[in-house]
PDB file of C-alpha atoms in Angstrom:
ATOM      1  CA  UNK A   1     -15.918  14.892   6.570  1.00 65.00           C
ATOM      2  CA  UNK A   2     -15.043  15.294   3.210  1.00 81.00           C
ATOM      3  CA  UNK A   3     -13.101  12.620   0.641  1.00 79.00           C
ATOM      4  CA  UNK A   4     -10.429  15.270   0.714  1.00 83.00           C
ATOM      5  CA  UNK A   5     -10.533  15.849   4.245  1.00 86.00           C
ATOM      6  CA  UNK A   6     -10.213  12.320   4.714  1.00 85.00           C
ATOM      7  CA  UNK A   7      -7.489  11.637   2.002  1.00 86.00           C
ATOM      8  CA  UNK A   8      -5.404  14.701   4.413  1.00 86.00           C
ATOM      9  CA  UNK A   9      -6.160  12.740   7.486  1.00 88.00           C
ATOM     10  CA  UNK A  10      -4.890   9.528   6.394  1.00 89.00           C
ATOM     11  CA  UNK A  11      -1.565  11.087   5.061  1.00 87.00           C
ATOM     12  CA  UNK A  12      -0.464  12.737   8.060  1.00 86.00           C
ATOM     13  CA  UNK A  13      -0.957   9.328   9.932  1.00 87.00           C
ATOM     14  CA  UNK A  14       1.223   7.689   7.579  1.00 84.00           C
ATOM     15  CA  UNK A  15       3.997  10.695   6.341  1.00 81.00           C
ATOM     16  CA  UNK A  16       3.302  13.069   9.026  1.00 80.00           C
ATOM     17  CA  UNK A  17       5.434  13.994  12.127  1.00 78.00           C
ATOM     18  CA  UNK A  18       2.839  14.815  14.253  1.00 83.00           C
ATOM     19  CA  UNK A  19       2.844  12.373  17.620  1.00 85.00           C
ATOM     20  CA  UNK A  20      -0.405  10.822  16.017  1.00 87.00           C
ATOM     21  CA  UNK A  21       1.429   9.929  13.338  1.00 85.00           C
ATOM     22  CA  UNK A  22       4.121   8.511  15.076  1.00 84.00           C
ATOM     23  CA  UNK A  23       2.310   6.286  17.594  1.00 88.00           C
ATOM     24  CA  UNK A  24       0.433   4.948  14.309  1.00 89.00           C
ATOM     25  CA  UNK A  25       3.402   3.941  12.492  1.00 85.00           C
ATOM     26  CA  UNK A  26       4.729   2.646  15.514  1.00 87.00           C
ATOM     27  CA  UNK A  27       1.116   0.767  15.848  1.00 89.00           C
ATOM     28  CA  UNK A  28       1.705  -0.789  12.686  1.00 85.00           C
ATOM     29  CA  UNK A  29       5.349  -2.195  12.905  1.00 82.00           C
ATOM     30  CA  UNK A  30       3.529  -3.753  16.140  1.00 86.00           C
ATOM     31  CA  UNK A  31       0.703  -5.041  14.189  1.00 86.00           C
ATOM     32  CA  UNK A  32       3.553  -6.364  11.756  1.00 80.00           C
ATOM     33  CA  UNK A  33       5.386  -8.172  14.074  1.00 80.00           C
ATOM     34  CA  UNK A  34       2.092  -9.658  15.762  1.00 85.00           C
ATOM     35  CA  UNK A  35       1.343 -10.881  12.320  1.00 81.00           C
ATOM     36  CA  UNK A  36       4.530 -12.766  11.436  1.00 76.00           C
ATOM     37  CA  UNK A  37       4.453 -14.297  15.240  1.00 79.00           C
ATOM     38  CA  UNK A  38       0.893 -15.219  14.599  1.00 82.00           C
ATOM     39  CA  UNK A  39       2.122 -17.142  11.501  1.00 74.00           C
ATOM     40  CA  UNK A  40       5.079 -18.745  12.742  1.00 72.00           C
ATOM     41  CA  UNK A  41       2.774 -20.463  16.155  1.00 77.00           C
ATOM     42  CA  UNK A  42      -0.434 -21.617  13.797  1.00 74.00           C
ATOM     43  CA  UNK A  43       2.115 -23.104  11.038  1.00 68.00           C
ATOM     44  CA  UNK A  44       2.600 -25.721  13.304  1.00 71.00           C
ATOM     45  CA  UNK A  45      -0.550 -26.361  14.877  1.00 73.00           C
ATOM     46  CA  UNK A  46      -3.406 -27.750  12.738  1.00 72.00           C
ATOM     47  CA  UNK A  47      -6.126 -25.668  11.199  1.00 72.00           C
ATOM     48  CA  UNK A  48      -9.357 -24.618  13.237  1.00 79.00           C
ATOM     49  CA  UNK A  49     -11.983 -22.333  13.148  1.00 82.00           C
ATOM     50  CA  UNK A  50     -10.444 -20.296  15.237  1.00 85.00           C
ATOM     51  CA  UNK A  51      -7.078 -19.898  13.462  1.00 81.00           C
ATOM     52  CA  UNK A  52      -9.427 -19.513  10.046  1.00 81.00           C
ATOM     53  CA  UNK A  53     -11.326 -16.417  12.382  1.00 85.00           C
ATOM     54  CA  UNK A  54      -8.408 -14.960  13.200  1.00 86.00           C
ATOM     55  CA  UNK A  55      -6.723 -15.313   9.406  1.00 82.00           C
ATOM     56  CA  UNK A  56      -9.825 -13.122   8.137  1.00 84.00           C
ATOM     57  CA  UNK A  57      -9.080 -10.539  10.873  1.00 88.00           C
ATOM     58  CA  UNK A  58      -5.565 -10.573   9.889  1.00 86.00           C
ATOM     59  CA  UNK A  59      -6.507  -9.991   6.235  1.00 84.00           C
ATOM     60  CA  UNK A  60      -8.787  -7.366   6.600  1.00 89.00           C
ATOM     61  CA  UNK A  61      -6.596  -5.391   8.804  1.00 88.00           C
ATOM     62  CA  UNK A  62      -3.831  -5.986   5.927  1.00 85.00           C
ATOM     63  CA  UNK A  63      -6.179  -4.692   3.202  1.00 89.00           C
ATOM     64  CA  UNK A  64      -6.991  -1.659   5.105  1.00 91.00           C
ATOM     65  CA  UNK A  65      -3.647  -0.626   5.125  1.00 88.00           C
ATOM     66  CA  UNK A  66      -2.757  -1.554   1.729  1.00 88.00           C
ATOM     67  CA  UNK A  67      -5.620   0.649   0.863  1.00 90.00           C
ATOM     68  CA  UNK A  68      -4.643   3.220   2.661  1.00 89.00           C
ATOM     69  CA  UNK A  69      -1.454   3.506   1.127  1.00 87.00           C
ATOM     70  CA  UNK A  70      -2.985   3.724  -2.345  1.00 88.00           C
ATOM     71  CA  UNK A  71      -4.806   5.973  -1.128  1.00 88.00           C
ATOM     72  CA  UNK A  72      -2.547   8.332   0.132  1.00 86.00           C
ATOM     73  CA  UNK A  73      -0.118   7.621  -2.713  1.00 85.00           C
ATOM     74  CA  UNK A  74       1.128  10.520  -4.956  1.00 82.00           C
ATOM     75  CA  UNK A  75       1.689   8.143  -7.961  1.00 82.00           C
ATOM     76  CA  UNK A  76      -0.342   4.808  -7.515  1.00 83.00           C
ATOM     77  CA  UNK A  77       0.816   3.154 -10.966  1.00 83.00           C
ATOM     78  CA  UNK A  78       4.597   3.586  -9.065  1.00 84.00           C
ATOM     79  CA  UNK A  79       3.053   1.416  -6.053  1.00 81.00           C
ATOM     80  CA  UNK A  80       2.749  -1.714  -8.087  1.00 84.00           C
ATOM     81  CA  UNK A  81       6.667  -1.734  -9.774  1.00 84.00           C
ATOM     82  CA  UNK A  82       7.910  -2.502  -5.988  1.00 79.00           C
ATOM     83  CA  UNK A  83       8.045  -5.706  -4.712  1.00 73.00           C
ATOM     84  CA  UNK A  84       6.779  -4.696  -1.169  1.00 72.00           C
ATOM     85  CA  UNK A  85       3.132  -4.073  -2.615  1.00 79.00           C
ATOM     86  CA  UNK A  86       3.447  -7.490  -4.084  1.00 79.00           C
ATOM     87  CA  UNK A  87       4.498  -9.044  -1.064  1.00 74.00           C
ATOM     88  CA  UNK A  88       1.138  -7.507   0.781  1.00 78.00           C
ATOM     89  CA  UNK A  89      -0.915  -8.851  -2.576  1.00 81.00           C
ATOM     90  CA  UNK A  90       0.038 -12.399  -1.843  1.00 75.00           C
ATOM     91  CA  UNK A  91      -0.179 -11.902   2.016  1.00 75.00           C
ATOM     92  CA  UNK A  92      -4.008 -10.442   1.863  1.00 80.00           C
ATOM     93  CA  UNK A  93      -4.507 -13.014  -0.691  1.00 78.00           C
ATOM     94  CA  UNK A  94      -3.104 -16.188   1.796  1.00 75.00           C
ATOM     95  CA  UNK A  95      -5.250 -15.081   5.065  1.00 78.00           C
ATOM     96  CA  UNK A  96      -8.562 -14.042   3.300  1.00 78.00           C
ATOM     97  CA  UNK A  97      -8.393 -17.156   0.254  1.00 70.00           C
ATOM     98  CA  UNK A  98      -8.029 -20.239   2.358  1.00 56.00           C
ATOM     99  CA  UNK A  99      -7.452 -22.125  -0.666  1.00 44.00           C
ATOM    100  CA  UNK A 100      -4.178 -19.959  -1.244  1.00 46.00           C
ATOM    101  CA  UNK A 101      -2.718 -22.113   1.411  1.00 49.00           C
ATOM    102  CA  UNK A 102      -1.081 -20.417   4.254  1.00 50.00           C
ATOM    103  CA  UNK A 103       2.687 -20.340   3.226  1.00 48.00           C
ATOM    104  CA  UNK A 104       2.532 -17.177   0.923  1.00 53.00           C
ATOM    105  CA  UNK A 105       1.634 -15.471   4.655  1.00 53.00           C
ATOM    106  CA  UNK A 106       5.679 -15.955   5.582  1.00 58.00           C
ATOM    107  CA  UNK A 107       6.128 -13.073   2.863  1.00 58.00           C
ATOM    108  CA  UNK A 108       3.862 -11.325   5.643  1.00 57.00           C
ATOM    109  CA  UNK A 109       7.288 -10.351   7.164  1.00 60.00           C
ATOM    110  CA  UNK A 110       9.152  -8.649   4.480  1.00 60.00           C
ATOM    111  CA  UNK A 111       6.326  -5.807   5.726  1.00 60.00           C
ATOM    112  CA  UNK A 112       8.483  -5.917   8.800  1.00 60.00           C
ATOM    113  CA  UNK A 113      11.391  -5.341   6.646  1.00 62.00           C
ATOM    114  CA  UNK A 114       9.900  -2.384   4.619  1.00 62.00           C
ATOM    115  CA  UNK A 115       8.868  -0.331   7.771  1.00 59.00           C
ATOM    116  CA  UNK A 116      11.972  -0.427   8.859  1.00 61.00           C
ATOM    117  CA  UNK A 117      13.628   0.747   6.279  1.00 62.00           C
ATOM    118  CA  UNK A 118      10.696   3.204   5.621  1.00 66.00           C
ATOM    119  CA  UNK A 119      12.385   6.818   5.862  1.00 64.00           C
ATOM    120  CA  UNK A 120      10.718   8.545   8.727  1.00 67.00           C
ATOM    121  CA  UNK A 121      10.249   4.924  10.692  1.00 72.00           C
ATOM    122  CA  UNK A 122      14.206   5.239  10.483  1.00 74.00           C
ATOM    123  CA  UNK A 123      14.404   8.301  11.430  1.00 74.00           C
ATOM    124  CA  UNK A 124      12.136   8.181  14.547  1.00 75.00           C
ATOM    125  CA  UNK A 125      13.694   5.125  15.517  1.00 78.00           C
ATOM    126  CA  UNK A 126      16.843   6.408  15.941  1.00 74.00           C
ATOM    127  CA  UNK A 127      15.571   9.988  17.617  1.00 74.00           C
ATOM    128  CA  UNK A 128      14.174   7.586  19.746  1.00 77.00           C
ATOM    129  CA  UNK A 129      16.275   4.784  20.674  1.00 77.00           C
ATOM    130  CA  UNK A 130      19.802   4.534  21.803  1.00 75.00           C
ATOM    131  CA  UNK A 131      19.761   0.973  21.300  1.00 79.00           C
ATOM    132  CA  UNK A 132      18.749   1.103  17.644  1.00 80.00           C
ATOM    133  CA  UNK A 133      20.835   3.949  16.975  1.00 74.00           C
ATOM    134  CA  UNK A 134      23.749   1.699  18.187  1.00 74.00           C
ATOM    135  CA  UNK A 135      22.767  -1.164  16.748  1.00 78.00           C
ATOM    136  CA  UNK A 136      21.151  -0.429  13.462  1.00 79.00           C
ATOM    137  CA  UNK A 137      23.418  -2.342  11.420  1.00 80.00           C
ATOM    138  CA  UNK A 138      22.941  -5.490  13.836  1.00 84.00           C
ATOM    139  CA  UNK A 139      19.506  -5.101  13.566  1.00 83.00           C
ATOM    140  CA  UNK A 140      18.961  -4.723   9.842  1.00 82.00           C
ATOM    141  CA  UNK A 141      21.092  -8.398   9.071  1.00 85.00           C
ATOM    142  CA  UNK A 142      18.938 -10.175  11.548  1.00 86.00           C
ATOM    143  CA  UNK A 143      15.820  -9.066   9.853  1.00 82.00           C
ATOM    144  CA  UNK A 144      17.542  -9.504   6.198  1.00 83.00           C
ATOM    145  CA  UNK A 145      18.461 -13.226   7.251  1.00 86.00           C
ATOM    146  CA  UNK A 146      15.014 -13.728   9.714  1.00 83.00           C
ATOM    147  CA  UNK A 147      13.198 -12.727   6.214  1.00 80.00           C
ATOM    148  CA  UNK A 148      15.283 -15.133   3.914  1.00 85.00           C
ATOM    149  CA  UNK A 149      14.993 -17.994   6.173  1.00 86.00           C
ATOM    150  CA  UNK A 150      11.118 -17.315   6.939  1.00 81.00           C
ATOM    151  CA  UNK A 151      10.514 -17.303   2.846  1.00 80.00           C
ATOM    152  CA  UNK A 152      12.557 -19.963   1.847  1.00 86.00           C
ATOM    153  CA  UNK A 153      10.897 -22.271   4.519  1.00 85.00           C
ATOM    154  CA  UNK A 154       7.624 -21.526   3.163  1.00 80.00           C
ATOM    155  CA  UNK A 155       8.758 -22.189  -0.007  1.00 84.00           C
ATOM    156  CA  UNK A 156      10.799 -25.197   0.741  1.00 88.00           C
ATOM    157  CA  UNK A 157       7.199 -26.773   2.633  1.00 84.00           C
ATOM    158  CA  UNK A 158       5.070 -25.496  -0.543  1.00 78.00           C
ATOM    159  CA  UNK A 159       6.904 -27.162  -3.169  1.00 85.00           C
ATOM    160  CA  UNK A 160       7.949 -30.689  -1.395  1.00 86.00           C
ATOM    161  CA  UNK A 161       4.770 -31.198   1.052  1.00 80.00           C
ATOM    162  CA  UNK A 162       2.860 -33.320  -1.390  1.00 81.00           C
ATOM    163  CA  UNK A 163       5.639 -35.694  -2.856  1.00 86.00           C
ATOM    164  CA  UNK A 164       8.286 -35.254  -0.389  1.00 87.00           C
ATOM    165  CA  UNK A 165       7.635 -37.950   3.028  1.00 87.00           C
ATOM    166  CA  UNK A 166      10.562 -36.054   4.663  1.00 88.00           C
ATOM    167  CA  UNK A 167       8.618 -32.327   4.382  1.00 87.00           C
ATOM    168  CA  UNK A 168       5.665 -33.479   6.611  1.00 80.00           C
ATOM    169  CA  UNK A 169       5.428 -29.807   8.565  1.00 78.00           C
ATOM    170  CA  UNK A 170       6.901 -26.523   8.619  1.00 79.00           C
ATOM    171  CA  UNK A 171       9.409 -27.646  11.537  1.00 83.00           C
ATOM    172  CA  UNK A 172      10.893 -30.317   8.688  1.00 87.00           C
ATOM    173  CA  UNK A 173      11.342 -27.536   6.112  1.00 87.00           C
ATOM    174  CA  UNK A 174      13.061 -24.892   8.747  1.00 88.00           C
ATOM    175  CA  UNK A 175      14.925 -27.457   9.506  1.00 91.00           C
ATOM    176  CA  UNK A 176      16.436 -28.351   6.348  1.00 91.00           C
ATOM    177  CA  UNK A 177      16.194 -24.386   5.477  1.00 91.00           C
ATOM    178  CA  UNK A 178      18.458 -23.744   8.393  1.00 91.00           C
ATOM    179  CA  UNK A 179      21.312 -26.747   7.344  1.00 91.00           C
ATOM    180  CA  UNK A 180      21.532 -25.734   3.815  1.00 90.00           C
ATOM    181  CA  UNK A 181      21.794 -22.523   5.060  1.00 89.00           C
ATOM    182  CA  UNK A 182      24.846 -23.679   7.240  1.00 85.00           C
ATOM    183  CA  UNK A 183      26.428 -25.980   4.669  1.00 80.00           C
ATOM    184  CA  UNK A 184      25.847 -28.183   7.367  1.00 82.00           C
ATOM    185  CA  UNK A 185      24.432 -30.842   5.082  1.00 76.00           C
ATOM    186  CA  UNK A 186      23.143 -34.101   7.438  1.00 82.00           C
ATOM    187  CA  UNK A 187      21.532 -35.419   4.728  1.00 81.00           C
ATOM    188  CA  UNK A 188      18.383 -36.903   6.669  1.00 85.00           C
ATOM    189  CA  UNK A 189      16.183 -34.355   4.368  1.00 86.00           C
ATOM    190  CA  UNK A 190      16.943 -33.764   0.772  1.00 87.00           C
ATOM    191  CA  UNK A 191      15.007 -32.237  -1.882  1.00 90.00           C
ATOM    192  CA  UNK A 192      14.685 -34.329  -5.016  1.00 89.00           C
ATOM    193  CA  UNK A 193      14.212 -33.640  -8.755  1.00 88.00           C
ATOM    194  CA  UNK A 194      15.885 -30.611 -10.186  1.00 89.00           C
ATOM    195  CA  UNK A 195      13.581 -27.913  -8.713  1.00 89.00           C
ATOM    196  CA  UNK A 196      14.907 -28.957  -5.252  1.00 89.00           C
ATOM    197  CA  UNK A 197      17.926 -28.851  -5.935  1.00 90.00           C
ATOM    198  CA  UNK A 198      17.995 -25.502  -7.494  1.00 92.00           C
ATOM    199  CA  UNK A 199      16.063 -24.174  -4.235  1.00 91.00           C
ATOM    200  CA  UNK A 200      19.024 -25.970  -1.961  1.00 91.00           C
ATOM    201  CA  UNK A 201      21.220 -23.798  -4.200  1.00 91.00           C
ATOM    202  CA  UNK A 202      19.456 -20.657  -3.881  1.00 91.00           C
ATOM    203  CA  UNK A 203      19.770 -21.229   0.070  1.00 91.00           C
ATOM    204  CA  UNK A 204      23.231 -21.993   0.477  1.00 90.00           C
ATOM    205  CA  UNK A 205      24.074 -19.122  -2.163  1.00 90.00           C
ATOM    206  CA  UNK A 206      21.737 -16.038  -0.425  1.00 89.00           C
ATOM    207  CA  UNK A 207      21.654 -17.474   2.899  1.00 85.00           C
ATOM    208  CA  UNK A 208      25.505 -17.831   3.664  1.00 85.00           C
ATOM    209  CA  UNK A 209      25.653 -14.363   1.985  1.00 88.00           C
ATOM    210  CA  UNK A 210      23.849 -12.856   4.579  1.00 87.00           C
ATOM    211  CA  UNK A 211      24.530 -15.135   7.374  1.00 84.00           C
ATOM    212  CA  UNK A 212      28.605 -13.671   6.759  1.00 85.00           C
ATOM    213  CA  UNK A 213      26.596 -10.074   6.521  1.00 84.00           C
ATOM    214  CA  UNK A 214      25.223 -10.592  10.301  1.00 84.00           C
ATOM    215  CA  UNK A 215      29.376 -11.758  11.412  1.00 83.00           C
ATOM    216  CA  UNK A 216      30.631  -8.948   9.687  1.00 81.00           C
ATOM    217  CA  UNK A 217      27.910  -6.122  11.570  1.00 78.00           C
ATOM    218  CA  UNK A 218      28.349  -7.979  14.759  1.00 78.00           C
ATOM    219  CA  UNK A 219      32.598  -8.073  14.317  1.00 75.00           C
ATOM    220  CA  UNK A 220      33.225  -4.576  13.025  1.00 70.00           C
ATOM    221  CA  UNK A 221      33.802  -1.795  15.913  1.00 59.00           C
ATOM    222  CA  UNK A 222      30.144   0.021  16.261  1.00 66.00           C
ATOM    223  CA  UNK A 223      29.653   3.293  14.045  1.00 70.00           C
ATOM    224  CA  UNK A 224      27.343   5.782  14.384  1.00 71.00           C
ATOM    225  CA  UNK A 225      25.385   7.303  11.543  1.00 73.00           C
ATOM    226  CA  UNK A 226      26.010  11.215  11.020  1.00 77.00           C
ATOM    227  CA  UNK A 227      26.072  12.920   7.850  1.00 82.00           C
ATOM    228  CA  UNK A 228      29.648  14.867   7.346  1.00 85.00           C
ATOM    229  CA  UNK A 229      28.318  18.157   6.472  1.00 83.00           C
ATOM    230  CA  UNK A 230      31.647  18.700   4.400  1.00 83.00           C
ATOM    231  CA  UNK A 231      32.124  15.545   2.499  1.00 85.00           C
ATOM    232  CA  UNK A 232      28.778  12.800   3.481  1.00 79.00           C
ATOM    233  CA  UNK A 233      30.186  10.609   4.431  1.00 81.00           C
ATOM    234  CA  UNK A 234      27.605   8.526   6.878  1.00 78.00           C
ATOM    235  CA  UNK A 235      29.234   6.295   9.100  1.00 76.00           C
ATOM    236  CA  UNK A 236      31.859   7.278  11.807  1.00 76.00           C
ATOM    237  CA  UNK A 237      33.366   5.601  15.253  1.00 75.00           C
ATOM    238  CA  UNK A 238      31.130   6.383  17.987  1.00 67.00           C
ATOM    239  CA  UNK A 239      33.779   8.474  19.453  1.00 71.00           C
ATOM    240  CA  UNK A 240      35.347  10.655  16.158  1.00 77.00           C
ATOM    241  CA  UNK A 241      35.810  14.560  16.122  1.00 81.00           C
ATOM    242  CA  UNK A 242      37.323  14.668  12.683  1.00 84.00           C
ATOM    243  CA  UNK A 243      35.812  12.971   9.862  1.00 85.00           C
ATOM    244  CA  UNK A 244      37.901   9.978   8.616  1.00 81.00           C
ATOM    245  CA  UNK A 245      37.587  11.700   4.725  1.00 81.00           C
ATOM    246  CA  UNK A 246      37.965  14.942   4.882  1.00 86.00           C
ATOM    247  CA  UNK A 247      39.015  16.256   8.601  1.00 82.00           C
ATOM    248  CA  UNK A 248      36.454  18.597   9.575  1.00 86.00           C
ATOM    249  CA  UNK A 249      35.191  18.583  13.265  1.00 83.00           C
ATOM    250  CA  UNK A 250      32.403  16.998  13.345  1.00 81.00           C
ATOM    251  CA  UNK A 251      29.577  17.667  15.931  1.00 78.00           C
ATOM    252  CA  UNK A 252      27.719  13.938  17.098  1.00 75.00           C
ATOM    253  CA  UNK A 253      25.222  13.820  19.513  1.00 71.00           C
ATOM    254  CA  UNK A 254      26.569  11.598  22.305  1.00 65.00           C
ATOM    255  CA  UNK A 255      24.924  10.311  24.909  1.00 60.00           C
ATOM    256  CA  UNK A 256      27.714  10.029  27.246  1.00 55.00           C
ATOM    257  CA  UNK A 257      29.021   6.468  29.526  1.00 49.00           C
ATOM    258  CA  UNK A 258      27.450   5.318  32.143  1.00 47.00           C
TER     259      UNK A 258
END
């Protein structure tokens, strides 16, 4: 097989429609969601060989497909503006530098995030599930607020674990994450100096943001995504026939009641 051969390969696995294709992307929004479990359970256990083991698996499997995607890329000096190949930079970094520490892993699940909202992930996802079609709006706040709470615990435990006797473990700094988050505000952890209390900003200011973003996609009616072929317009009531803009009939796949 050929470099070019190989370079064609590779690219229909990760842009192609081909069933291949699909069950690989599919493979790899698995593999993402293994990872960020995997990260969640060993942040609160203490380190072993094993966990080490299984970080250098992790990171190895991340920086083949990080290099894959370079590889396949049409413009590979574009790759590096977007925060996404950042994100996998620090990840790779975290699980194969042990001295990294294991916190800049959390950004791990903004990959989650990115396959999701990758274009032909979206649109296989909803050719192929009724329950994401239905819920896609749900579905993208949890993740937005699951990321944002994920990252700014990691950051919360990396900044105040050394000088902070309240920040003893990543259950300490979720928990504070999560009441800052709230507004709640016990008070039994605090972060001192002016750093923490520009990151206990930053989470009350983001997170209640999106925390309202998950009421408001869980309180509005449900809408269904179908381009108006007259006007655009994207989102409609599950059960329109005219488009809300401009009247025409519109034609949306349903599914029927059961």
């Amino acid at each position: 097989m050929t470099f070019h051969s190989l370079k064609r390969s590779i690219r229909r696995l990760y842009e192609g429609a081909t069933p291949r294709g699909v069950r690989f992307r599919y493979a790899l929004l698995a593999f993402d969601i293994v990872t960020v479990l995997f990260i969640i359970a060993t942040s609160f256990l203490p380190n072993s060989q094993t966990i080490e083991t299984l970080d250098v698996l992790f990171g190895i499997g991340i920086l083949a497909d990080f290099s894959a995607r370079l590889l396949v890329s049409r413009n590979r000096l574009r790759e590096f503006t977007r925060f996404s190949t950042w994100t996998d930079v620090v990840a790779i970094v975290s699980f194969l530098a042990p001295l990294a520490g294991e916190a800049g892993g959390f950004l791990r699940i903004l990959r989650t995030l990115r396959l999701l909202r990758d274009y032909q992930m979206l649109m296989r996802l909803r050719a192929d599930s009724s329950f994401f079609r239905r819920h896609e709006e749900v579905i993208f706040a949890v993740t937005n607020l699951a990321v944002f709470i994920f990252v700014m615990t990691a950051i919360v435990y990396e900044t105040q674990k050394f000088h902070n006797d309240q920040i003893t473990n990543y259950a300490d700094a979720l928990y504070f994450t999560v009441t800052a988050l709230t507004t709640t505000g016990f008070g039994d952890i605090t972060l001192p100096g002016t750093l923490g209390r520009l990151i206990s900003v930053v989470i009350m200011i983001f997170g209640v943001t999106l925390f309202f973003n998950l009421a408001r996609a869980l309180l509005n009616p449900n809408k269904v995504r179908f381009p108006c072929p007259s006007c655009g317009l994207q989102r409609h009531d599950s059960d329109a026939v005219h488009c809300k803009a401009c009247g025409i009939v519109l034609n949306i796949p349903d599914e029927g009641h059961t």
